[in-house]
């Protein structure tokens, strides 16, 4: 039976003053207003004919036997700002997840919009936003969206995206309208593994430090840390795996979209790149990204292996040893294509590509060789059918004696000096936070203790490409390649409404790929075309808000939707650094370069052709200024001409010049390269053994070490490299005797 995830600590009401909240609510109401045919306060009034037309558009893509007309009326009449839950989660976002700069900027804007001078500057009107009629507030949003000055377009994106995300995730009627089940149909819970976590006793003094010691300390329980733990513990080394996050047993999974964003992901589900045009998604839970990813298990391609070997000066990437490491992790997780059943979205991609003469293929899945028909794995896999770290490598490590510590936020690596140019890592320190008195994370009754974890042989960092560089910098390491060269596999999303019902949240998420466009520059930079997660709160907010009526119709038709990503192997790169005002918070500077933007646009063009040849009724991409393409009632040739006209007018300029840096919404679920591996400290952050240059005993085993972008989901590559690094540590610390157990 599904267990309910308890509510985390409520946000303080002081996150916004009441006046600030009323200003925010006035704009949120303009984004998601009550739409009615009769007059009412703060309503968007449509004629009876317009209301019926909207209901008809929605009704064409819902289940007639399950959706009644009064539910359509209720849905259209729903206002985001009227919901207490909407307010609560907006305040949670501002309190816990917005960075200090974003908080300060938001409150400044809200204050300015509430006085005559500020309103005049920001809206061209002397009346505060809260006193303006709904139509005027909506006009302001449209003016911001079309403004020449990027600042105003940024205001438009910030307010519309926040309102849309949290309305979708808190709406009491959208799920009913779509007949979207909040847990998978016919879901059954797997047994899980009975993890045991070290509990630190209370102390009477805040200065007391709890000391724990092992041969090896691993910071991070995700895909790479788990592999390293299994190898090292199997060789007879004592291991402690520590993670800032917590374990959730199968009976809590999948969580709701709201609960998952706060309990399974870093920073509430979204890390915004500086400038707000790029959203990064990364897991933060016991098992890391392997708990919330989509099972895609592609190995690094030959051309990229050769490039990595050349860039890094390390022959490992083209060696049989690397292939053996990749094969070993795949074997443990039962990676294969043998039992895949493609859902509607993946079928559209494969068949549409075939009709256009492109090549689609199945994506191997880490599901133990069995079918896994779950579209909710983004929210955690309660069936245990996905064989991520919590089902494989972490249990293996536990059986070999590894100890586990959840709720430990590592703040620093400590060293002893061994020579003028070298320091040996000896321990890490940080803060441990217990579960609450109800035995759940982030609930009342938690307590904290300062903790030191001493590793007598090695300290391994597996915190991910956004966290590891910040920890290294905070520990006093100054190599310029730490935090540099960040690769993100930027994507833009295409969505389409199909004539038949797709129930796109049903079935395995990413089981197909089209790779025809993966080498657009002759250097193996290009795009892969893949399916994306189709949970409403993750898919719909990618698309620009074009108006309240249009938005509600678009969301209400998602039962017939399919969605895809154009994913670039990026040639551009970014930087990870620590927020100057909040210790431990990672910040990211990254702009999609023109070449990568052209490649992504080329992928969107191909995706549009794929869905159109499959009969799509409507096509949208996540770029401002590009209107939807809507199928008419013409002949096949006329509709093909309609597609070509739309592509020529709106997409061809993007293919030529790249997606606009300030008006396209990019996303990333892959982070790599921010502590890259190489054969010299002049060109890299870690050596070929994963050891941080200028140190002894300190290793990085996560995707930070990638010499460049992988071009495929980084899970398998990262796990293979982690296995190779761990094997090397065993050979140095245990000797050849340890090899038989690997």
mmCIF file of C-alpha atoms in Angstrom, residues 515-719:
data_model
loop_
_atom_site.group_PDB
_atom_site.id
_atom_site.type_symbol
_atom_site.label_atom_id
_atom_site.label_comp_id
_atom_site.label_asym_id
_atom_site.label_seq_id
_atom_site.Cartn_x
_atom_site.Cartn_y
_atom_site.Cartn_z
ATOM 1 C CA UNK A 515 20.992 9.489 -33.652
ATOM 2 C CA UNK A 516 21.102 10.672 -37.277
ATOM 3 C CA UNK A 517 22.016 14.212 -36.182
ATOM 4 C CA UNK A 518 24.675 13.394 -33.580
ATOM 5 C CA UNK A 519 27.608 14.589 -35.728
ATOM 6 C CA UNK A 520 26.642 17.926 -37.245
ATOM 7 C CA UNK A 521 30.076 19.571 -37.142
ATOM 8 C CA UNK A 522 32.365 16.707 -38.139
ATOM 9 C CA UNK A 523 33.672 16.548 -34.552
ATOM 10 C CA UNK A 524 30.811 14.526 -33.103
ATOM 11 C CA UNK A 525 28.892 17.469 -31.709
ATOM 12 C CA UNK A 526 25.223 17.340 -32.574
ATOM 13 C CA UNK A 527 21.960 16.161 -31.066
ATOM 14 C CA UNK A 528 20.124 13.019 -30.151
ATOM 15 C CA UNK A 529 16.337 12.949 -30.382
ATOM 16 C CA UNK A 530 14.731 11.251 -27.400
ATOM 17 C CA UNK A 531 11.464 10.946 -25.520
ATOM 18 C CA UNK A 532 11.080 12.893 -22.284
ATOM 19 C CA UNK A 533 9.224 12.409 -19.029
ATOM 20 C CA UNK A 534 5.537 13.161 -19.492
ATOM 21 C CA UNK A 535 4.408 13.913 -15.959
ATOM 22 C CA UNK A 536 2.318 17.106 -16.210
ATOM 23 C CA UNK A 537 4.302 19.130 -13.683
ATOM 24 C CA UNK A 538 7.579 18.293 -15.412
ATOM 25 C CA UNK A 539 6.517 18.530 -19.056
ATOM 26 C CA UNK A 540 4.010 21.368 -19.369
ATOM 27 C CA UNK A 541 5.967 24.181 -17.634
ATOM 28 C CA UNK A 542 8.714 23.969 -20.263
ATOM 29 C CA UNK A 543 6.483 25.790 -22.738
ATOM 30 C CA UNK A 544 6.061 29.567 -22.858
ATOM 31 C CA UNK A 545 2.833 31.019 -21.495
ATOM 32 C CA UNK A 546 0.966 32.685 -24.371
ATOM 33 C CA UNK A 547 -2.219 33.676 -22.579
ATOM 34 C CA UNK A 548 -4.518 32.314 -19.891
ATOM 35 C CA UNK A 549 -7.077 30.706 -22.188
ATOM 36 C CA UNK A 550 -4.417 29.189 -24.430
ATOM 37 C CA UNK A 551 -2.544 27.838 -21.401
ATOM 38 C CA UNK A 552 -5.556 26.111 -19.890
ATOM 39 C CA UNK A 553 -6.483 24.570 -23.230
ATOM 40 C CA UNK A 554 -2.898 23.378 -23.779
ATOM 41 C CA UNK A 555 -2.690 21.790 -20.319
ATOM 42 C CA UNK A 556 -6.173 20.306 -20.591
ATOM 43 C CA UNK A 557 -5.228 18.395 -23.757
ATOM 44 C CA UNK A 558 -2.184 16.640 -22.354
ATOM 45 C CA UNK A 559 -3.922 13.262 -22.461
ATOM 46 C CA UNK A 560 -3.180 13.287 -26.220
ATOM 47 C CA UNK A 561 0.356 14.686 -25.932
ATOM 48 C CA UNK A 562 3.774 13.358 -26.814
ATOM 49 C CA UNK A 563 7.011 15.091 -25.879
ATOM 50 C CA UNK A 564 10.612 14.929 -27.028
ATOM 51 C CA UNK A 565 13.977 16.521 -26.388
ATOM 52 C CA UNK A 566 16.643 17.668 -28.787
ATOM 53 C CA UNK A 567 19.711 16.908 -26.648
ATOM 54 C CA UNK A 568 23.048 18.429 -27.599
ATOM 55 C CA UNK A 569 26.480 17.037 -26.950
ATOM 56 C CA UNK A 570 27.707 20.507 -26.091
ATOM 57 C CA UNK A 571 30.889 22.060 -27.404
ATOM 58 C CA UNK A 572 30.349 25.056 -25.144
ATOM 59 C CA UNK A 573 30.982 24.928 -21.414
ATOM 60 C CA UNK A 574 30.222 26.657 -18.143
ATOM 61 C CA UNK A 575 31.459 27.154 -14.594
ATOM 62 C CA UNK A 576 30.382 25.955 -11.146
ATOM 63 C CA UNK A 577 31.102 28.222 -8.180
ATOM 64 C CA UNK A 578 29.928 28.772 -4.621
ATOM 65 C CA UNK A 579 27.340 31.417 -3.801
ATOM 66 C CA UNK A 580 29.085 34.300 -2.051
ATOM 67 C CA UNK A 581 26.220 34.752 0.418
ATOM 68 C CA UNK A 582 25.214 31.160 1.197
ATOM 69 C CA UNK A 583 27.860 28.598 2.063
ATOM 70 C CA UNK A 584 27.509 25.346 0.206
ATOM 71 C CA UNK A 585 25.094 26.602 -2.450
ATOM 72 C CA UNK A 586 26.301 25.873 -5.958
ATOM 73 C CA UNK A 587 25.858 28.508 -8.633
ATOM 74 C CA UNK A 588 26.288 27.941 -12.362
ATOM 75 C CA UNK A 589 27.361 30.231 -15.173
ATOM 76 C CA UNK A 590 26.508 28.769 -18.563
ATOM 77 C CA UNK A 591 25.297 30.076 -21.895
ATOM 78 C CA UNK A 592 24.386 27.803 -24.766
ATOM 79 C CA UNK A 593 26.861 28.701 -27.496
ATOM 80 C CA UNK A 594 25.661 29.575 -30.984
ATOM 81 C CA UNK A 595 26.806 26.292 -32.493
ATOM 82 C CA UNK A 596 25.037 24.189 -29.883
ATOM 83 C CA UNK A 597 21.945 26.362 -30.308
ATOM 84 C CA UNK A 598 21.977 25.684 -34.054
ATOM 85 C CA UNK A 599 22.310 21.974 -33.424
ATOM 86 C CA UNK A 600 19.388 21.933 -30.979
ATOM 87 C CA UNK A 601 17.246 23.854 -33.479
ATOM 88 C CA UNK A 602 18.161 21.319 -36.159
ATOM 89 C CA UNK A 603 16.901 18.607 -33.836
ATOM 90 C CA UNK A 604 13.658 20.482 -33.217
ATOM 91 C CA UNK A 605 13.120 20.776 -36.963
ATOM 92 C CA UNK A 606 13.531 17.007 -37.325
ATOM 93 C CA UNK A 607 11.194 16.336 -34.398
ATOM 94 C CA UNK A 608 8.542 18.594 -35.927
ATOM 95 C CA UNK A 609 8.719 16.594 -39.147
ATOM 96 C CA UNK A 610 8.520 13.330 -37.199
ATOM 97 C CA UNK A 611 5.376 14.232 -35.253
ATOM 98 C CA UNK A 612 3.742 15.867 -38.292
ATOM 99 C CA UNK A 613 4.176 12.775 -40.449
ATOM 100 C CA UNK A 614 2.578 10.844 -37.586
ATOM 101 C CA UNK A 615 -0.501 13.083 -37.739
ATOM 102 C CA UNK A 616 0.130 15.627 -34.975
ATOM 103 C CA UNK A 617 -2.710 18.125 -34.588
ATOM 104 C CA UNK A 618 -0.550 20.760 -32.883
ATOM 105 C CA UNK A 619 3.189 21.291 -32.374
ATOM 106 C CA UNK A 620 4.962 23.569 -29.885
ATOM 107 C CA UNK A 621 8.593 24.246 -29.001
ATOM 108 C CA UNK A 622 10.021 25.941 -25.928
ATOM 109 C CA UNK A 623 11.089 29.186 -27.536
ATOM 110 C CA UNK A 624 9.408 32.560 -27.181
ATOM 111 C CA UNK A 625 8.174 34.078 -30.412
ATOM 112 C CA UNK A 626 7.451 30.749 -32.095
ATOM 113 C CA UNK A 627 3.678 30.193 -32.265
ATOM 114 C CA UNK A 628 2.144 26.717 -32.248
ATOM 115 C CA UNK A 629 1.730 24.910 -35.547
ATOM 116 C CA UNK A 630 -1.902 23.773 -35.823
ATOM 117 C CA UNK A 631 -3.086 21.276 -38.416
ATOM 118 C CA UNK A 632 -5.912 22.409 -40.653
ATOM 119 C CA UNK A 633 -8.446 20.411 -42.625
ATOM 120 C CA UNK A 634 -6.547 20.431 -45.912
ATOM 121 C CA UNK A 635 -5.232 17.643 -48.061
ATOM 122 C CA UNK A 636 -2.050 15.812 -47.154
ATOM 123 C CA UNK A 637 -0.109 18.014 -49.554
ATOM 124 C CA UNK A 638 -1.662 21.196 -48.138
ATOM 125 C CA UNK A 639 -0.813 20.160 -44.583
ATOM 126 C CA UNK A 640 2.737 19.334 -45.634
ATOM 127 C CA UNK A 641 2.973 22.829 -47.094
ATOM 128 C CA UNK A 642 1.644 24.240 -43.811
ATOM 129 C CA UNK A 643 4.482 22.477 -41.975
ATOM 130 C CA UNK A 644 7.109 23.749 -44.413
ATOM 131 C CA UNK A 645 5.817 27.310 -44.150
ATOM 132 C CA UNK A 646 5.981 27.188 -40.335
ATOM 133 C CA UNK A 647 9.446 25.654 -40.366
ATOM 134 C CA UNK A 648 10.703 28.163 -42.902
ATOM 135 C CA UNK A 649 9.319 31.166 -41.076
ATOM 136 C CA UNK A 650 10.078 30.279 -37.458
ATOM 137 C CA UNK A 651 12.515 27.370 -37.200
ATOM 138 C CA UNK A 652 14.867 27.895 -40.156
ATOM 139 C CA UNK A 653 16.205 31.178 -38.669
ATOM 140 C CA UNK A 654 16.975 29.271 -35.466
ATOM 141 C CA UNK A 655 18.822 26.579 -37.410
ATOM 142 C CA UNK A 656 20.857 29.322 -39.071
ATOM 143 C CA UNK A 657 21.584 31.524 -36.042
ATOM 144 C CA UNK A 658 20.909 29.267 -33.071
ATOM 145 C CA UNK A 659 18.168 29.365 -30.483
ATOM 146 C CA UNK A 660 18.032 32.837 -28.912
ATOM 147 C CA UNK A 661 20.084 32.891 -25.707
ATOM 148 C CA UNK A 662 17.628 35.202 -23.962
ATOM 149 C CA UNK A 663 14.333 33.799 -25.212
ATOM 150 C CA UNK A 664 14.654 30.010 -25.391
ATOM 151 C CA UNK A 665 14.151 27.854 -22.327
ATOM 152 C CA UNK A 666 16.857 25.220 -21.946
ATOM 153 C CA UNK A 667 17.042 22.361 -19.482
ATOM 154 C CA UNK A 668 19.619 19.815 -18.366
ATOM 155 C CA UNK A 669 19.516 16.532 -16.487
ATOM 156 C CA UNK A 670 23.188 15.698 -17.177
ATOM 157 C CA UNK A 671 26.085 17.500 -15.487
ATOM 158 C CA UNK A 672 29.702 16.606 -16.321
ATOM 159 C CA UNK A 673 33.294 17.736 -16.574
ATOM 160 C CA UNK A 674 33.682 20.247 -13.731
ATOM 161 C CA UNK A 675 36.744 18.452 -12.280
ATOM 162 C CA UNK A 676 37.996 16.835 -15.430
ATOM 163 C CA UNK A 677 40.507 14.005 -15.671
ATOM 164 C CA UNK A 678 43.818 14.295 -17.498
ATOM 165 C CA UNK A 679 47.537 13.613 -17.503
ATOM 166 C CA UNK A 680 48.659 17.039 -16.285
ATOM 167 C CA UNK A 681 47.641 19.532 -13.602
ATOM 168 C CA UNK A 682 47.996 22.208 -16.277
ATOM 169 C CA UNK A 683 44.991 20.833 -18.172
ATOM 170 C CA UNK A 684 42.904 18.933 -15.609
ATOM 171 C CA UNK A 685 41.743 18.719 -11.997
ATOM 172 C CA UNK A 686 42.382 15.013 -11.339
ATOM 173 C CA UNK A 687 44.863 12.498 -12.691
ATOM 174 C CA UNK A 688 44.201 9.230 -14.479
ATOM 175 C CA UNK A 689 43.659 7.460 -11.154
ATOM 176 C CA UNK A 690 40.948 9.953 -10.159
ATOM 177 C CA UNK A 691 43.291 11.545 -7.603
ATOM 178 C CA UNK A 692 43.066 15.317 -7.199
ATOM 179 C CA UNK A 693 46.285 16.920 -8.386
ATOM 180 C CA UNK A 694 48.510 18.102 -5.528
ATOM 181 C CA UNK A 695 46.954 15.717 -3.015
ATOM 182 C CA UNK A 696 47.280 12.186 -1.759
ATOM 183 C CA UNK A 697 44.321 10.061 -0.758
ATOM 184 C CA UNK A 698 41.689 12.383 -2.276
ATOM 185 C CA UNK A 699 39.761 11.070 -5.276
ATOM 186 C CA UNK A 700 36.853 12.215 -7.406
ATOM 187 C CA UNK A 701 34.730 9.357 -8.749
ATOM 188 C CA UNK A 702 31.674 11.122 -10.185
ATOM 189 C CA UNK A 703 30.834 12.613 -13.590
ATOM 190 C CA UNK A 704 32.899 15.695 -12.738
ATOM 191 C CA UNK A 705 35.910 13.803 -14.115
ATOM 192 C CA UNK A 706 34.598 13.494 -17.693
ATOM 193 C CA UNK A 707 37.151 15.077 -20.075
ATOM 194 C CA UNK A 708 34.284 16.404 -22.234
ATOM 195 C CA UNK A 709 30.569 15.845 -22.743
ATOM 196 C CA UNK A 710 29.601 12.195 -23.130
ATOM 197 C CA UNK A 711 26.839 12.670 -25.699
ATOM 198 C CA UNK A 712 24.820 9.935 -23.979
ATOM 199 C CA UNK A 713 23.179 9.629 -20.584
ATOM 200 C CA UNK A 714 26.247 9.806 -18.302
ATOM 201 C CA UNK A 715 25.153 7.119 -15.826
ATOM 202 C CA UNK A 716 26.877 4.090 -17.356
ATOM 203 C CA UNK A 717 30.015 6.035 -18.275
ATOM 204 C CA UNK A 718 30.290 7.496 -14.782
ATOM 205 C CA UNK A 719 29.752 4.129 -13.133
#
